[in-house]
Amino acid sequence: MGGMQQTVPLVVTQIGTYTHPGSGIAMTRYRVEYTASMGGVNYCTATDFSTNYRLATDCVEAPVAYSGSNTSSLTPKTYKVYPYVASVSPLDSRGRVLTVSTGTLPCSGCHDPELGDSPESFFEYRKQGTTAWTVVRRTNPSNFKVLLVSAGTYEYRSRGKLTLGGTYSDYTAIQTVTVQQPVEVVAGLSYSLALRTNGTVWTSGVGPTGGGTYTPGRFIPVQVQGLSGIVTVAAGGSHAVAVDSNGTVWAWGDNTFGQLGDATYTERDTPVQVRDLTGVVAVSAGSYHSLALRSDGTVWSWGANPYGQLGDGSLLGRAVPVQVQGLSDIVAASAGGSHSLALHADGRLFAWGYNSSGQLGDASTTHRSSPVLVQTVSGVVAMDGGNSHSLAVLSNGTVWAWGSNTQGQLGNGSTTNESLPLHVPGVGDVKAVSAGFDGHSLAVDANGTAWAWGSNSGGQLGDGTTTNRSTPVQVQGLTSAVAISAGGFHSLAVRSNGTAWAWGRNSQGERADGSFGYQTVPMRFEGLSNVEAVAASGEHSLALRSDGTVWGWGQNNLGQLGNGTTSTISLLTQVQGLSNVVAIATGPRHSLAVRTDGSIWAWGDNFSGQLGDGTLTSRLTPVPVQGFGGALTVAAGHLHSLALYSDGIIRAWGYNFFGQLGDATIVSRSIPSLVNGMYGSSAIAAGTSHSMGIRSHDPSAWTWGDNAAGQLGRSDSSTYRYAGPVPDLIGVQAVAAGSDHSMVLRDDGSVWAWGANSNGQLGDGTYNGAYWPVQVQGLSGVKSVAAGGEQSAAILTNGTFWTWGVFGGQGQPSNVPMQAGTLDSGRSVAVGGAHFVGLRQDGTVWVWGRNDSGQLGSGVPTSGLTATPSFLL
């Protein structure tokens, strides 16, 4: 009102005195009757008084019903209604909130209202464009918070009154505040959910799709269909839950135990509405049960209940929500694996359900079917339940943990379970925590630093290792974090700039950071040109450029990329100290090269002497193979190596338990040894434990080594320590060997294969293994063949690429050849354990298949041992 006075005809009658019980302030009450409008008057008024007051500290206030009146009481003292100021608070365990505080009084000389003067005051708000006001009764003199459920512009105003029983209070001017739609990322067991600013929900990984179909391994986020206006989401073991702006709850995924709350036990691929539940402001999902917090402070639950995790006093599962017993004024709820937590407005924490590891924090290991108080902690402001442990943040910023500690997830330096909360040392000023499904914990402090401890087998702690930690370590590569979420073997975070970040396992695409599991059609390897030859095996690849240098990418745990490190590389890296190269080969664990002078060089694992340098020492950079010069080409098996020399002789070295060296022994060799009977040879190939060659004077395929799967093309499963011809197979011009299968290209352009066939790698239209050659179906005019792992490839004379086997059917197993996209002008092809590398006539390289270790060279993160940007948001 700015000091302006307004004259209003009044009839004033004194009706008594009153001493406020909380403040001891004496007040005189008057009855005031008037006929003029009081809309512009800022006097705080009330009709009568009562001694039934409640006082509280900072808390979340609940809406109340209110009706106005034109008759009121007024003290003779001039004072004003609190002019509230509302600001948007960051997303926290309570959800999306407005923080409300008192502003500057509207006129000079106004009496600053106190609870003694105005024992009850109100904060009213409504979304712009609506007519109904939501009324919040304020009962404390400090800041308080109001839960909201949707983004938009909100109008708010203040009013106060002298007594609880009063029916009128005057208003301050209407103010506005804009609430932005927040972003959320939450981690499930093997999947992730993201809530974007437009209210849509997206998912990646393996879990509830919400898309109407089940698609394994979603490495790029896909939208959950049928949801809009969503304000918060939760991810469980194999089901998901969301709340829309109307307070309606939606769920999808596994429903074996009724955890979707739709009164059925039917799995849902698209979201269904949870029955009989309204006014919800927050949800949480456990392994097989769900929780919802309503705006009235009650908690509701549904799903599995063998340990009482629904908190309704029974052990009966529920397919529709039931109210958790004995709880009111709750401001946050969390579903652990099979236990539940609820935070009271006064900072007390309650727990119920499974308790075998002490995760309820009540000093016992007894399961509880109704809530019990978590002992020894008070002033809790945030909490979260993991699979078998629990976390809490106190108002002083310290973190406390209890329950299972087998992986160090309690962060106290031990691996001993605890049934009472213990302080987590080394972290402070913490704002939020998250407990994972497989025993790891996360925390984020006021500086935006993320901390992690516990299980780390998938790199989910983000400290650059896979070592479990029993005390907190800092997540590397992440700053300005405002929210964190712990899944099964991966972790997620949101930074203050609204970007999503992820670290940990990505075998199913749960990180959604672009390190896709497989590429179904060929994509060009950017930055790699003028290539003369390619090689692939296991999870790494090599390329030989026209300048004689060798470059590699992918798995490097054993130094098989030859760059002096053991770090997996998803970008191109040069093999060190190697030039003038004319031929290359890769095994799963080591690599080979031939230089123009006929010398052979090797690097990587040397467990069985497969590097041929006379030692068993692994090498991170190339070393020369001992013995003979004049090598033309090389081939690498799992633990052995082959070389073809200019005189037509084949030599072998490395592991020889199955006779794959062909020297009539089973003695492993660390230097090259002559393969018996292979004189005048023109080609070689190496499988996991068998070898192949072609003798030029009688162009048939010769094989030796392991024949357990029929990969030698002979009638029994014996091992052969010396080379022998594959019967009835002549006119062979090329050989190729996979893990346990073999393949040849004949002069007439047909392809024949034999050996293991569990994934269709023989290409004969069956999945039956063969001890004798069978013709690959549907191929003619073939000019090049290759094999690796459990898959095969060929290039036709028209330049098209064809693949079959475990990932040969556009990312799926196929027992007949399928064309690899529209790629043409093929020159050669290399086959890895689950990926393909194609070389075109123009010297460009194309890749497709799996990418677990960066073997596609796409430049995106692969290891996930530190935080990297995610496509979730």
Coordinates of C-alpha atoms in Angstrom, one line a residue, residues 208-428:
P208 CA 10.8 -51.1 -19.5
T209 CA 10.7 -49.5 -22.9
G210 CA 7.4 -47.7 -22.8
G211 CA 7.4 -47.9 -26.5
G212 CA 5.0 -50.8 -27.2
T213 CA 7.8 -53.2 -28.2
Y214 CA 10.8 -54.8 -26.5
T215 CA 14.1 -53.6 -28.1
P216 CA 17.2 -55.0 -26.4
G217 CA 20.2 -52.8 -26.0
R218 CA 18.9 -49.2 -26.7
F219 CA 22.2 -47.3 -27.0
I220 CA 20.5 -44.1 -28.1
P221 CA 17.6 -42.8 -26.0
V222 CA 14.1 -43.5 -27.3
Q223 CA 10.9 -41.7 -26.2
V224 CA 8.4 -43.4 -23.9
Q225 CA 5.2 -43.3 -25.7
G226 CA 1.9 -41.9 -24.3
L227 CA 3.4 -39.6 -21.7
S228 CA 3.3 -35.8 -21.6
G229 CA 3.4 -33.1 -19.0
I230 CA 5.5 -35.4 -16.8
V231 CA 7.0 -33.6 -13.7
T232 CA 9.0 -36.4 -12.1
V233 CA 10.1 -40.0 -12.8
A234 CA 11.4 -43.1 -11.0
A235 CA 13.3 -46.2 -12.2
G236 CA 13.0 -49.6 -10.5
G237 CA 14.5 -52.9 -11.2
S238 CA 12.4 -53.7 -14.2
H239 CA 9.6 -51.2 -14.0
A240 CA 9.3 -47.4 -14.1
V241 CA 6.9 -44.8 -12.7
A242 CA 6.1 -41.2 -13.6
V243 CA 3.9 -38.4 -12.3
D244 CA 2.2 -35.8 -14.5
S245 CA 1.2 -32.2 -13.8
N246 CA -2.2 -33.3 -12.6
G247 CA -0.8 -35.5 -9.9
T248 CA -1.7 -38.7 -11.8
V249 CA 0.8 -41.6 -11.7
W250 CA 1.7 -43.8 -14.7
A251 CA 3.7 -47.0 -14.7
W252 CA 5.1 -49.5 -17.2
G253 CA 7.3 -52.5 -17.5
D254 CA 7.4 -55.7 -15.4
N255 CA 4.2 -56.3 -13.4
T256 CA 4.8 -59.8 -12.0
F257 CA 4.0 -58.6 -8.5
G258 CA 1.5 -55.8 -9.3
Q259 CA 4.2 -53.1 -9.1
L260 CA 2.4 -51.1 -11.8
G261 CA -0.6 -50.6 -9.6
D262 CA -3.2 -51.1 -12.3
A263 CA -5.1 -53.9 -10.5
T264 CA -3.5 -56.5 -12.8
Y265 CA -0.3 -58.6 -13.0
T266 CA 0.1 -58.1 -16.7
E267 CA 3.4 -56.7 -18.1
R268 CA 2.9 -53.4 -19.9
D269 CA 5.0 -52.1 -22.7
T270 CA 3.2 -48.7 -22.7
P271 CA 2.4 -46.7 -19.6
V272 CA -0.8 -47.4 -17.7
Q273 CA -2.5 -45.3 -15.0
V274 CA -2.0 -46.4 -11.4
R275 CA -5.4 -47.0 -9.9
D276 CA -7.1 -44.8 -7.3
L277 CA -4.3 -42.4 -6.7
T278 CA -4.4 -38.6 -7.1
G279 CA -2.6 -35.6 -5.9
V280 CA 0.8 -37.2 -6.1
V281 CA 4.0 -35.1 -6.0
A282 CA 6.7 -37.7 -5.9
V283 CA 7.3 -41.4 -6.7
S284 CA 10.0 -44.0 -6.1
A285 CA 10.5 -47.5 -7.5
G286 CA 12.2 -50.5 -5.8
S287 CA 13.0 -53.9 -7.2
Y288 CA 9.4 -55.0 -7.2
H289 CA 7.4 -52.4 -5.4
S290 CA 6.5 -48.7 -5.8
L291 CA 5.9 -45.7 -3.5
A292 CA 4.0 -42.5 -4.0
L293 CA 4.0 -39.3 -1.9
R294 CA 0.8 -37.3 -2.0
S295 CA 0.5 -33.5 -1.4
D296 CA -1.3 -34.2 1.9
G297 CA 1.9 -35.8 3.3
T298 CA 0.6 -39.4 3.1
V299 CA 2.6 -42.3 1.5
W300 CA 1.0 -45.0 -0.6
S301 CA 2.5 -48.3 -1.8
W302 CA 1.9 -51.2 -4.1
G303 CA 3.6 -54.3 -5.5
A304 CA 5.5 -57.1 -3.9
N305 CA 5.3 -57.4 -0.1
P306 CA 6.9 -60.6 1.3
Y307 CA 9.0 -58.6 3.8
G308 CA 6.4 -55.8 4.6
Q309 CA 8.0 -53.3 2.2
L310 CA 4.5 -51.8 1.5
G311 CA 4.2 -50.8 5.1
D312 CA 0.5 -51.6 5.5
G313 CA 1.0 -54.0 8.4
S314 CA 0.6 -57.1 6.3
L315 CA 2.8 -59.3 4.0
L316 CA 0.2 -59.3 1.2
G317 CA 1.2 -58.1 -2.2
R318 CA -1.0 -55.3 -3.7
A319 CA -1.8 -54.6 -7.3
V320 CA -3.4 -51.3 -6.3
P321 CA -2.1 -48.6 -3.9
V322 CA -2.6 -48.9 -0.2
Q323 CA -1.7 -46.3 2.4
V324 CA 1.4 -46.8 4.5
Q325 CA 0.3 -47.0 8.1
G326 CA 0.9 -44.3 10.7
L327 CA 2.6 -41.7 8.6
S328 CA 1.7 -38.1 8.1
D329 CA 3.5 -34.9 7.2
I330 CA 5.9 -36.8 5.0
V331 CA 8.0 -34.8 2.6
A332 CA 10.0 -37.5 0.8
A333 CA 9.8 -41.3 0.2
S334 CA 12.3 -43.8 -1.2
A335 CA 11.9 -47.4 -2.3
G336 CA 15.0 -49.6 -1.8
G337 CA 15.4 -53.1 -3.1
S338 CA 12.8 -54.6 -0.7
H339 CA 12.6 -51.9 2.0
S340 CA 11.2 -48.4 2.1
L341 CA 12.1 -45.0 3.7
A342 CA 10.0 -41.9 4.5
L343 CA 11.2 -38.5 5.7
H344 CA 9.0 -36.6 8.1
A345 CA 8.8 -32.8 8.0
D346 CA 10.5 -32.5 11.3
G347 CA 13.6 -34.4 10.1
R348 CA 12.8 -37.8 11.5
L349 CA 13.3 -40.8 9.2
F350 CA 11.1 -43.9 9.1
A351 CA 11.8 -47.3 7.5
W352 CA 10.1 -50.6 6.9
G353 CA 10.4 -53.9 5.0
Y354 CA 13.4 -56.2 4.5
N355 CA 16.0 -55.8 7.2
S356 CA 18.4 -58.8 7.0
S357 CA 21.4 -56.4 6.6
G358 CA 20.2 -53.8 9.0
Q359 CA 19.0 -51.4 6.3
L360 CA 16.1 -50.2 8.4
G361 CA 18.5 -48.7 10.9
D362 CA 16.5 -49.7 14.0
A363 CA 19.4 -51.7 15.6
S364 CA 17.9 -55.0 14.5
T365 CA 17.8 -57.3 11.5
T366 CA 14.0 -58.0 12.0
H367 CA 11.8 -57.3 9.0
R368 CA 9.0 -54.7 9.6
S369 CA 5.6 -54.5 8.0
S370 CA 4.9 -51.1 9.3
P371 CA 7.2 -48.1 9.7
V372 CA 9.8 -47.9 12.5
L373 CA 12.0 -44.9 13.5
V374 CA 15.5 -44.9 12.1
Q375 CA 17.6 -44.5 15.3
T376 CA 20.5 -42.1 16.1
V377 CA 19.9 -39.6 13.3
S378 CA 17.7 -36.5 13.4
G379 CA 17.4 -33.4 11.3
V380 CA 17.5 -35.5 8.1
V381 CA 17.0 -33.4 4.9
A382 CA 17.6 -36.0 2.2
M383 CA 17.8 -39.8 2.0
D384 CA 17.8 -42.8 -0.4
G385 CA 17.4 -46.5 -0.2
G386 CA 19.6 -48.9 -2.2
N387 CA 19.2 -52.6 -2.7
S388 CA 20.3 -53.5 0.9
H389 CA 21.6 -50.3 2.3
S390 CA 20.3 -46.8 3.1
L391 CA 21.8 -43.3 3.1
A392 CA 20.8 -40.0 4.8
V393 CA 22.0 -36.4 4.7
L394 CA 21.6 -34.3 7.9
S395 CA 20.9 -30.6 8.0
N396 CA 24.6 -30.1 8.8
G397 CA 25.6 -31.6 5.4
T398 CA 27.0 -34.9 6.8
V399 CA 26.2 -38.3 5.3
W400 CA 25.2 -41.3 7.3
A401 CA 24.8 -44.9 6.0
W402 CA 23.6 -48.3 7.3
G403 CA 22.7 -51.8 6.1
S404 CA 24.8 -54.1 3.9
N405 CA 28.4 -53.2 3.5
T406 CA 29.9 -56.1 1.6
Q407 CA 31.1 -53.8 -1.2
G408 CA 32.1 -50.9 1.1
Q409 CA 28.9 -49.1 0.2
L410 CA 28.6 -47.6 3.7
G411 CA 31.8 -45.6 3.1
N412 CA 33.2 -46.0 6.6
G413 CA 36.4 -47.8 5.6
S414 CA 35.1 -51.3 6.5
T415 CA 33.0 -54.0 4.9
T416 CA 31.0 -54.8 8.0
N417 CA 27.2 -54.6 7.9
E418 CA 25.7 -52.0 10.3
S419 CA 22.1 -51.9 11.7
L420 CA 22.5 -48.3 13.0
P421 CA 23.5 -45.3 10.9
L422 CA 27.2 -44.5 10.9
H423 CA 28.9 -41.3 9.7
V424 CA 30.5 -41.4 6.3
P425 CA 33.8 -39.6 6.6
G426 CA 35.5 -37.5 4.0
V427 CA 32.4 -35.7 2.5
G428 CA 30.7 -32.7 3.8

